[in-house]
Amino acid sequence: MKSAGDAAAPASDDKQDTPAKAKMAPPTETQKAAKTPPKKKPAAPDGAEKELSALRHRAKTAEDKVHELNKKLSATAVPAVAQPARMKKRHWGVLGSFVAVVLVPLVAITMYLFVVAEDQYVSRAGFTVRSQEGASATDLLGGLAQFAGAGGGTGADSDILYEFIQSQELAQEINAELGLVDHYAAHWPKDWAFSIWPDATVEDLIWFWQRIVSVSYDSGSGLTEIQVVAYDRDMAQAITQAIVAHSQVRINILNEQAREDAMRYARADLNEALERLKAAREAMVQFRTRTRIVDPEADIQGRMGVMNNLQQQLAEALVQYDLLRGTVSGDDPRLATAERRITVIRERIDQERTSFASSESIEGGGAGETYPALISEFERLTVDREFAEQSYRVALTSMELARDEATRQSRYLATYINPTRAEDSEYPRRYLIPALGGLFLLMGWAIMVLIYYSVRDRR
């Protein structure tokens, strides 16, 4: 059994560590024993009564200490875990930056679009470059259109038009025709964001032209669409019509250049082929004049006929000689005549055979040249003349095809969307622009705040 002092010491330590639990601590056994009225027990010795009275005194002392500690704990105020939030200087700075960076510009943009900005109307048009194919002429000429440069693709023409629509030349021409600067400077400086200043230079006009004219080109299909924005619906349609008209003129100029190039090249090829043919025929004439042979092959055939005739006469003479030798004596004059005839025929045959390869046969028309050399030269001249004649026919056909192409328009502008006339204004985007502007302003402001706090935390 523990004494009352021992039991009260740990209780007081626990109550000092955890004040909240000290108030709700249950009474100890000694306290219960002190509050419980003493039961009548049998008489104890005097020593036991003294010990019991000492224990009661200790318990009473412990209770008094516990009450004093509870009063002290209840009087001591427990500090709060976190202080109440309060606006500081940096918080006011962040709020002020939000108002200055996001709200004020957003309100200014919205007020400008809904109060100051003028209505703008849109006109659209769509076209493509088509090629008029001459299928019938190409078929009749056997596919020789390639020599005249016909049947080319239209992709290059569409690329040229795409750059031409955005060029300085077209902007200046339409400005001279319709007065672009006067129209778009009518609301200056009130609507300064969508207008051009009256004293704009050529460079300023080109910059503004690319703002009001949008060109969309699909290289796969060759379709080109343009969109023009103006303060007046009729002006927007007039600008679109002018762009289409000038594009058609540009295509006609390209056609004219292509026709002139085709005619010039075809004419040059024809002249070259004609000169080649003249040279080949002149060389043939010189050969015939020099050799006095119109056709060496025909001449050879004639000589071969002579040879065949001599061979036949020699055979007949030999037969007659054999017949005479068997019927007459050896001193018969007819036998000598037959022998003389055979000798002469053989000598003539040898001369004819020698003349084919001899360079001294003037009488035969060789002009001092061998027949193999004459035949080789004649064949070369014949091949040159035939090639020159074939080239001349091709060049003449190409010339006719180029002339046929020049009589018609090979490429033209096919408009599949005529210039439209708007009934209601589409620009400026009074709801889209503030939404996007607010989004980007908010993102920029958030990035600035994050950078500020990142730098502040590193200090």
Coordinates of C-alpha atoms in Angstrom, one line a residue:
M1 CA 0.0 0.0 0.0
K2 CA 1.4 3.4 -1.2
S3 CA 1.4 6.4 1.0
A4 CA -0.8 9.4 0.2
G5 CA 2.2 11.6 -0.6
D6 CA 3.6 9.0 -3.0
A7 CA 0.2 8.7 -4.8
A8 CA -0.3 12.5 -5.0
A9 CA 3.2 13.2 -6.6
P10 CA 2.7 11.4 -9.8
A11 CA -0.8 12.7 -10.1
S12 CA 0.5 16.3 -9.8
D13 CA 3.2 15.6 -12.4
D14 CA 0.7 14.4 -14.9
K15 CA -1.6 17.3 -14.2
Q16 CA 1.3 19.7 -14.9
D17 CA 2.1 18.0 -18.2
T18 CA -1.5 17.8 -19.4
P19 CA -3.6 20.6 -17.8
A20 CA -6.8 19.6 -19.5
K21 CA -6.7 16.1 -18.1
A22 CA -6.0 17.4 -14.6
K23 CA -9.4 18.9 -14.3
M24 CA -11.1 15.7 -15.3
A25 CA -8.9 13.3 -13.2
P26 CA -10.9 10.9 -11.1
P27 CA -10.5 11.0 -7.3
T28 CA -7.8 8.7 -5.9
E29 CA -8.5 5.9 -3.4
T30 CA -7.2 8.1 -0.6
Q31 CA -9.7 10.8 -1.5
K32 CA -12.5 8.3 -1.7
A33 CA -11.5 7.0 1.6
A34 CA -11.4 10.6 3.1
K35 CA -14.9 11.5 1.7
T36 CA -16.4 8.2 2.7
P37 CA -17.7 8.4 6.3
P38 CA -15.7 6.1 8.5
K39 CA -17.4 2.9 9.4
K40 CA -17.4 1.7 12.8
K41 CA -14.7 -0.7 13.3
P42 CA -13.7 -2.6 16.2
A43 CA -11.4 -0.9 18.6
A44 CA -7.8 -0.9 17.4
P45 CA -4.7 -0.4 19.3
D46 CA -3.4 3.1 19.9
G47 CA -0.5 2.7 17.4
A48 CA -2.9 2.0 14.5
E49 CA -5.1 5.0 15.3
K50 CA -2.0 7.3 15.2
E51 CA -0.9 5.9 11.9
L52 CA -4.5 6.3 10.5
S53 CA -4.7 9.9 11.6
A54 CA -1.3 10.6 10.0
L55 CA -2.5 9.2 6.7
R56 CA -5.6 11.3 6.7
H57 CA -3.6 14.4 7.3
R58 CA -1.4 13.6 4.3
A59 CA -4.4 13.0 2.2
K60 CA -6.0 16.3 3.2
T61 CA -2.7 18.1 2.4
A62 CA -2.6 16.5 -1.1
E63 CA -6.2 17.5 -1.8
D64 CA -5.4 21.1 -0.9
K65 CA -2.4 21.1 -3.3
V66 CA -4.5 19.6 -6.1
H67 CA -7.1 22.3 -5.6
E68 CA -4.4 25.0 -5.7
L69 CA -2.9 23.6 -8.9
N70 CA -6.3 23.4 -10.6
K71 CA -6.9 27.1 -9.8
K72 CA -3.5 28.1 -11.2
L73 CA -4.1 26.1 -14.4
S74 CA -7.6 27.5 -14.9
A75 CA -6.2 31.1 -14.4
T76 CA -3.3 30.6 -17.0
A77 CA -4.5 31.5 -20.6
V78 CA -3.5 29.0 -23.3
P79 CA -2.1 30.8 -26.4
A80 CA -3.8 30.2 -29.8
V81 CA -2.2 27.9 -32.4
A82 CA -2.4 30.6 -35.3
Q83 CA -2.9 34.3 -35.2
P84 CA -5.9 35.8 -37.2
A85 CA -5.1 36.5 -40.9
R86 CA -4.5 40.2 -41.7
M87 CA -3.8 42.1 -45.0
K88 CA -0.2 43.0 -45.3
K89 CA 1.6 45.4 -47.6
R90 CA 2.6 42.8 -50.1
H91 CA -1.0 41.5 -50.3
W92 CA -2.2 45.0 -51.2
G93 CA 0.6 45.2 -53.8
V94 CA -0.5 41.9 -55.4
L95 CA -4.1 43.0 -55.4
G96 CA -3.2 46.4 -56.9
S97 CA -1.1 44.7 -59.6
F98 CA -4.1 42.4 -60.5
V99 CA -6.3 45.5 -60.9
A100 CA -3.6 47.4 -62.9
V101 CA -2.5 44.5 -65.1
V102 CA -5.7 42.5 -65.7
L103 CA -8.9 44.5 -64.8
V104 CA -8.0 47.9 -66.1
P105 CA -6.7 46.7 -69.6
L106 CA -9.7 44.2 -69.9
V107 CA -12.2 47.0 -69.1
A108 CA -10.4 49.3 -71.6
I109 CA -10.5 46.7 -74.3
T110 CA -14.1 45.9 -73.7
M111 CA -15.1 49.6 -73.7
Y112 CA -13.2 50.2 -76.9
L113 CA -14.7 47.3 -78.8
F114 CA -18.3 48.1 -77.7
V115 CA -18.2 51.9 -77.7
V116 CA -15.4 53.1 -80.1
A117 CA -14.8 50.4 -82.7
E118 CA -16.8 50.6 -85.9
D119 CA -18.6 47.7 -87.6
Q120 CA -16.7 45.9 -90.3
Y121 CA -18.1 43.8 -93.1
V122 CA -16.6 40.8 -94.9
S123 CA -16.7 39.8 -98.5
R124 CA -15.4 36.4 -99.7
A125 CA -14.5 34.9 -103.0
G126 CA -12.9 31.6 -104.2
F127 CA -11.3 30.7 -107.5
T128 CA -8.8 28.2 -109.0
V129 CA -6.6 28.1 -112.1
R130 CA -7.8 25.7 -114.7
S131 CA -6.1 24.5 -117.9
Q132 CA -7.9 24.0 -121.2
E133 CA -6.4 20.8 -122.6
G134 CA -6.2 20.4 -126.3
A135 CA -6.8 16.6 -126.4
S136 CA -7.9 16.4 -130.0
A137 CA -4.9 18.3 -131.4
T138 CA -2.5 16.3 -129.3
D139 CA -4.0 13.0 -130.4
L140 CA -3.8 14.0 -134.1
L141 CA -0.2 15.0 -133.7
G142 CA 0.8 11.7 -132.1
G143 CA 1.7 13.1 -128.7
L144 CA 4.1 15.7 -130.0
A145 CA 2.7 18.4 -127.7
Q146 CA 5.6 17.9 -125.4
F147 CA 7.9 19.6 -127.9
A148 CA 5.8 22.7 -127.9
G149 CA 5.5 23.0 -124.1
A150 CA 1.8 22.4 -123.9
G151 CA -0.1 20.6 -121.2
G152 CA 1.8 21.9 -118.2
G153 CA 0.5 21.9 -114.6
T154 CA -1.4 24.8 -113.0
G155 CA 0.2 24.6 -109.6
A156 CA 2.9 27.1 -110.4
D157 CA 0.3 29.6 -111.6
S158 CA -1.7 29.3 -108.3
D159 CA 1.5 29.9 -106.3
I160 CA 2.2 33.0 -108.4
L161 CA -1.4 34.3 -107.8
Y162 CA -1.0 33.6 -104.0
E163 CA 2.1 35.9 -103.9
F164 CA 0.6 38.4 -106.3
I165 CA -2.5 39.0 -104.2
Q166 CA -0.3 40.0 -101.2
S167 CA 2.1 42.1 -103.3
Q168 CA 2.7 45.8 -103.3
E169 CA 1.8 46.1 -107.0
L170 CA -1.8 44.9 -106.5
A171 CA -2.3 47.0 -103.3
Q172 CA -1.2 50.1 -105.2
E173 CA -3.4 49.4 -108.2
I174 CA -6.5 48.8 -106.1
N175 CA -5.7 51.9 -104.0
A176 CA -5.5 54.0 -107.1
E177 CA -8.8 52.5 -108.3
L178 CA -10.9 52.5 -105.1
G179 CA -9.1 54.8 -102.7
L180 CA -8.2 52.4 -99.9
V181 CA -6.4 54.9 -97.8
D182 CA -9.3 57.3 -97.9
H183 CA -11.8 54.6 -96.9
Y184 CA -9.8 53.1 -94.0
A185 CA -8.6 56.5 -92.7
A186 CA -12.2 57.8 -92.4
H187 CA -12.4 56.9 -88.7
W188 CA -8.9 57.9 -87.7
P189 CA -8.0 58.6 -84.9
K190 CA -11.2 57.6 -83.2
D191 CA -11.0 53.9 -84.2
W192 CA -7.2 53.9 -84.3
A193 CA -6.8 50.1 -83.7
F194 CA -8.6 49.2 -87.0
S195 CA -7.8 52.2 -89.1
I196 CA -4.9 53.6 -91.1
W197 CA -3.5 57.0 -90.8
P198 CA -4.2 59.4 -93.7
D199 CA -0.5 60.1 -94.5
A200 CA 0.4 56.4 -94.8
T201 CA 3.4 55.5 -97.0
V202 CA 3.6 52.6 -99.4
E203 CA 5.1 50.4 -96.8
D204 CA 2.3 51.3 -94.4
L205 CA -0.2 50.5 -97.0
I206 CA 1.3 47.0 -97.6
W207 CA 1.3 46.3 -93.9
F208 CA -2.4 47.3 -93.6
W209 CA -3.3 45.5 -96.9
Q210 CA -2.1 42.2 -95.3
R211 CA -4.4 42.9 -92.3
I212 CA -7.6 43.5 -94.3
V213 CA -7.0 40.8 -97.0
S214 CA -6.7 37.2 -95.9
V215 CA -5.6 34.6 -98.5
S216 CA -6.1 30.9 -98.0
Y217 CA -4.4 28.6 -100.6
D218 CA -4.6 24.7 -100.7
S219 CA -1.7 23.4 -102.7
G220 CA -3.2 20.0 -103.0
S221 CA -6.5 21.0 -104.7
G222 CA -5.3 24.3 -106.0
L223 CA -8.2 26.2 -104.5
T224 CA -7.7 29.8 -103.4
E225 CA -10.0 31.8 -101.1
I226 CA -9.8 35.4 -100.2
Q227 CA -11.5 37.4 -97.5
V228 CA -11.7 41.2 -97.4
V229 CA -12.7 43.4 -94.4
A230 CA -14.0 46.9 -94.9
Y231 CA -16.1 49.5 -93.1
D232 CA -18.8 49.4 -95.8
R233 CA -20.3 46.2 -97.3
D234 CA -20.2 47.6 -100.9
M235 CA -16.5 48.6 -100.5
A236 CA -15.6 45.1 -99.3
Q237 CA -17.4 43.6 -102.3
A238 CA -15.7 46.1 -104.7
I239 CA -12.2 45.2 -103.3
T240 CA -12.9 41.5 -103.7
Q241 CA -14.1 42.0 -107.3
A242 CA -11.0 44.0 -108.1
I243 CA -8.7 41.3 -106.7
V244 CA -10.4 38.6 -108.8
A245 CA -10.3 40.9 -111.9
H246 CA -6.6 41.6 -111.5
S247 CA -5.9 37.9 -110.9
Q248 CA -7.6 37.1 -114.2
V249 CA -5.4 39.8 -115.9
R250 CA -2.3 38.3 -114.4
I251 CA -3.3 34.8 -115.7
N252 CA -3.8 36.3 -119.1
I253 CA -0.3 37.9 -119.0
L254 CA 1.2 34.5 -118.0
N255 CA -0.7 32.9 -120.9
E256 CA 0.7 35.4 -123.3
Q257 CA 4.2 35.0 -122.1
A258 CA 3.8 31.2 -122.3
R259 CA 2.5 31.5 -125.9
E260 CA 5.3 33.8 -126.9
D261 CA 7.9 31.5 -125.4
A262 CA 6.4 28.5 -127.1
M263 CA 6.2 30.2 -130.5
R264 CA 9.8 31.5 -130.1
Y265 CA 11.2 28.1 -129.2
A266 CA 9.2 26.4 -131.9
R267 CA 10.3 28.9 -134.5
A268 CA 14.0 28.5 -133.5
D269 CA 13.7 24.7 -133.7
L270 CA 12.1 25.0 -137.1
N271 CA 14.8 27.3 -138.4
E272 CA 17.6 25.0 -137.0
A273 CA 16.0 21.9 -138.6
L274 CA 15.6 23.7 -141.9
E275 CA 19.2 24.7 -142.0
R276 CA 20.2 21.2 -141.1
L277 CA 18.1 19.8 -144.0
K278 CA 19.6 22.4 -146.4
A279 CA 23.1 21.4 -145.4
A280 CA 22.3 17.7 -145.8
R281 CA 20.8 18.1 -149.3
E282 CA 23.6 20.4 -150.4
A283 CA 26.2 17.8 -149.3
M284 CA 24.3 15.2 -151.4
V285 CA 24.3 17.4 -154.5
Q286 CA 28.0 18.0 -154.1
F287 CA 28.6 14.3 -153.9
R288 CA 26.7 13.6 -157.0
T289 CA 28.4 16.4 -158.9
R290 CA 31.8 15.3 -157.8
T291 CA 31.3 11.6 -158.5
R292 CA 28.9 11.9 -161.4
I293 CA 26.9 9.1 -159.8
V294 CA 23.3 9.7 -158.9
D295 CA 22.9 6.5 -156.9
P296 CA 26.0 4.3 -156.3
E297 CA 23.7 1.3 -155.5
A298 CA 21.9 1.6 -158.8
D299 CA 25.3 2.0 -160.5
I300 CA 26.6 -1.1 -158.8
Q301 CA 23.5 -3.0 -159.9
G302 CA 24.2 -1.9 -163.5
R303 CA 27.8 -3.0 -163.3
M304 CA 26.7 -6.3 -161.8
G305 CA 24.4 -6.8 -164.7
V306 CA 27.3 -6.3 -167.1
M307 CA 29.4 -8.8 -165.2
N308 CA 26.6 -11.3 -165.3
N309 CA 26.2 -10.8 -169.1
L310 CA 30.0 -11.3 -169.6
Q311 CA 29.9 -14.4 -167.5
Q312 CA 27.1 -15.8 -169.7
Q313 CA 29.0 -14.9 -172.9
L314 CA 32.1 -16.6 -171.5
A315 CA 30.2 -19.7 -170.8
E316 CA 28.7 -19.8 -174.3
A317 CA 32.1 -19.1 -175.9
L318 CA 33.6 -22.0 -173.9
V319 CA 30.9 -24.3 -175.1
Q320 CA 31.4 -23.3 -178.7
Y321 CA 35.2 -23.8 -178.4
D322 CA 34.7 -27.3 -177.0
L323 CA 32.3 -28.2 -179.8
L324 CA 34.8 -26.9 -182.5
R325 CA 37.8 -28.6 -181.0
G326 CA 36.0 -31.9 -181.2
T327 CA 34.9 -31.6 -184.8
V328 CA 37.7 -29.6 -186.6
S329 CA 41.5 -29.9 -186.9
G330 CA 43.9 -27.9 -184.8
D331 CA 44.8 -25.4 -187.6
D332 CA 41.2 -24.4 -188.3
P333 CA 40.8 -20.6 -188.2
R334 CA 37.5 -20.9 -186.4
L335 CA 39.2 -22.5 -183.5
A336 CA 41.6 -19.6 -183.2
T337 CA 38.8 -17.2 -183.4
A338 CA 36.9 -19.0 -180.6
E339 CA 40.1 -18.9 -178.4
R340 CA 40.5 -15.2 -179.1
R341 CA 36.9 -14.5 -178.1
I342 CA 37.3 -16.4 -174.8
T343 CA 40.4 -14.5 -174.0
V344 CA 38.8 -11.1 -174.7
I345 CA 35.8 -12.0 -172.5
R346 CA 38.0 -13.0 -169.7
E347 CA 40.1 -9.9 -169.9
R348 CA 36.9 -7.8 -169.8
I349 CA 35.7 -9.6 -166.8
D350 CA 38.9 -8.9 -165.0
Q351 CA 38.7 -5.2 -165.9
E352 CA 35.2 -5.0 -164.5
R353 CA 36.1 -6.7 -161.3
T354 CA 39.2 -4.5 -160.9
S355 CA 37.1 -1.3 -161.4
F356 CA 35.0 -2.0 -158.3
A357 CA 38.0 -1.5 -156.0
S358 CA 40.3 0.6 -158.2
S359 CA 40.7 4.4 -157.7
E360 CA 41.7 5.0 -161.4
S361 CA 38.3 4.2 -163.0
I362 CA 37.4 7.6 -164.3
E363 CA 35.3 6.2 -167.0
G364 CA 33.1 4.4 -164.5
G365 CA 32.2 7.6 -162.7
G366 CA 34.4 6.9 -159.7
A367 CA 36.3 10.2 -160.0
G368 CA 39.4 8.5 -158.7
E369 CA 37.7 6.9 -155.6
T370 CA 37.0 3.3 -154.8
Y371 CA 33.5 2.1 -154.9
P372 CA 33.5 1.0 -151.1
A373 CA 34.5 4.6 -150.1
L374 CA 31.8 6.0 -152.4
I375 CA 29.2 3.8 -151.1
S376 CA 30.2 4.5 -147.4
E377 CA 30.1 8.3 -148.1
F378 CA 26.7 8.0 -149.9
E379 CA 25.2 6.0 -147.0
R380 CA 26.4 8.6 -144.5
L381 CA 24.9 11.5 -146.5
T382 CA 21.7 9.6 -146.9
V383 CA 21.4 9.0 -143.2
D384 CA 22.1 12.7 -142.5
R385 CA 19.5 13.8 -145.0
E386 CA 16.8 11.4 -143.6
F387 CA 17.5 12.6 -140.1
A388 CA 17.3 16.3 -141.2
E389 CA 14.0 15.6 -143.0
Q390 CA 12.6 13.9 -139.9
S391 CA 13.7 16.7 -137.6
Y392 CA 12.2 19.2 -140.0
R393 CA 8.9 17.4 -139.9
V394 CA 8.9 17.3 -136.1
A395 CA 9.8 21.0 -135.9
L396 CA 7.1 21.9 -138.4
T397 CA 4.5 19.9 -136.4
S398 CA 5.6 21.7 -133.2
M399 CA 5.3 25.0 -134.9
E400 CA 1.8 24.2 -136.0
L401 CA 0.9 23.1 -132.5
A402 CA 2.3 26.2 -130.9
R403 CA 0.4 28.3 -133.3
D404 CA -2.8 26.4 -132.5
E405 CA -2.1 26.9 -128.7
A406 CA -1.6 30.6 -129.4
T407 CA -5.1 31.0 -130.8
R408 CA -6.8 30.0 -127.6
Q409 CA -6.5 30.6 -123.9
S410 CA -4.7 27.6 -122.4
R411 CA -5.2 28.7 -118.7
Y412 CA -8.1 30.7 -117.2
L413 CA -9.4 31.7 -113.7
A414 CA -12.4 29.6 -112.7
T415 CA -14.4 31.4 -109.9
Y416 CA -16.3 28.9 -107.8
I417 CA -17.4 31.6 -105.2
N418 CA -18.4 34.9 -106.6
P419 CA -17.5 38.0 -104.5
T420 CA -20.2 38.1 -101.7
R421 CA -22.0 41.1 -100.2
A422 CA -22.4 41.0 -96.4
E423 CA -25.7 41.9 -94.7
D424 CA -24.4 42.0 -91.1
S425 CA -21.0 43.0 -89.6
E426 CA -18.7 40.2 -88.5
Y427 CA -15.8 42.2 -87.2
P428 CA -14.5 43.2 -84.7
R429 CA -15.0 40.2 -82.5
R430 CA -16.5 42.0 -79.6
Y431 CA -16.8 38.9 -77.4
L432 CA -13.9 36.8 -78.5
I433 CA -11.3 39.5 -78.2
P434 CA -12.1 40.4 -74.6
A435 CA -12.2 36.7 -73.6
L436 CA -8.8 36.0 -75.2
G437 CA -7.4 39.3 -73.9
G438 CA -8.5 38.5 -70.3
L439 CA -7.1 35.0 -70.5
F440 CA -3.7 36.2 -71.7
L441 CA -3.7 39.1 -69.2
L442 CA -4.5 36.7 -66.3
M443 CA -1.8 34.3 -67.4
G444 CA 0.8 37.1 -67.6
W445 CA -0.2 38.5 -64.2
A446 CA 0.0 35.0 -62.6
I447 CA 3.4 34.5 -64.0
M448 CA 4.6 37.8 -62.7
V449 CA 3.3 37.1 -59.2
L450 CA 4.9 33.6 -59.2
I451 CA 8.2 35.2 -60.2
Y452 CA 7.9 37.8 -57.5
Y453 CA 7.2 35.3 -54.7
S454 CA 10.0 33.0 -56.0
V455 CA 12.5 35.8 -55.8
R456 CA 11.2 36.9 -52.4
D457 CA 11.4 33.4 -51.0
R458 CA 15.1 33.1 -52.1
R459 CA 16.1 36.2 -50.1

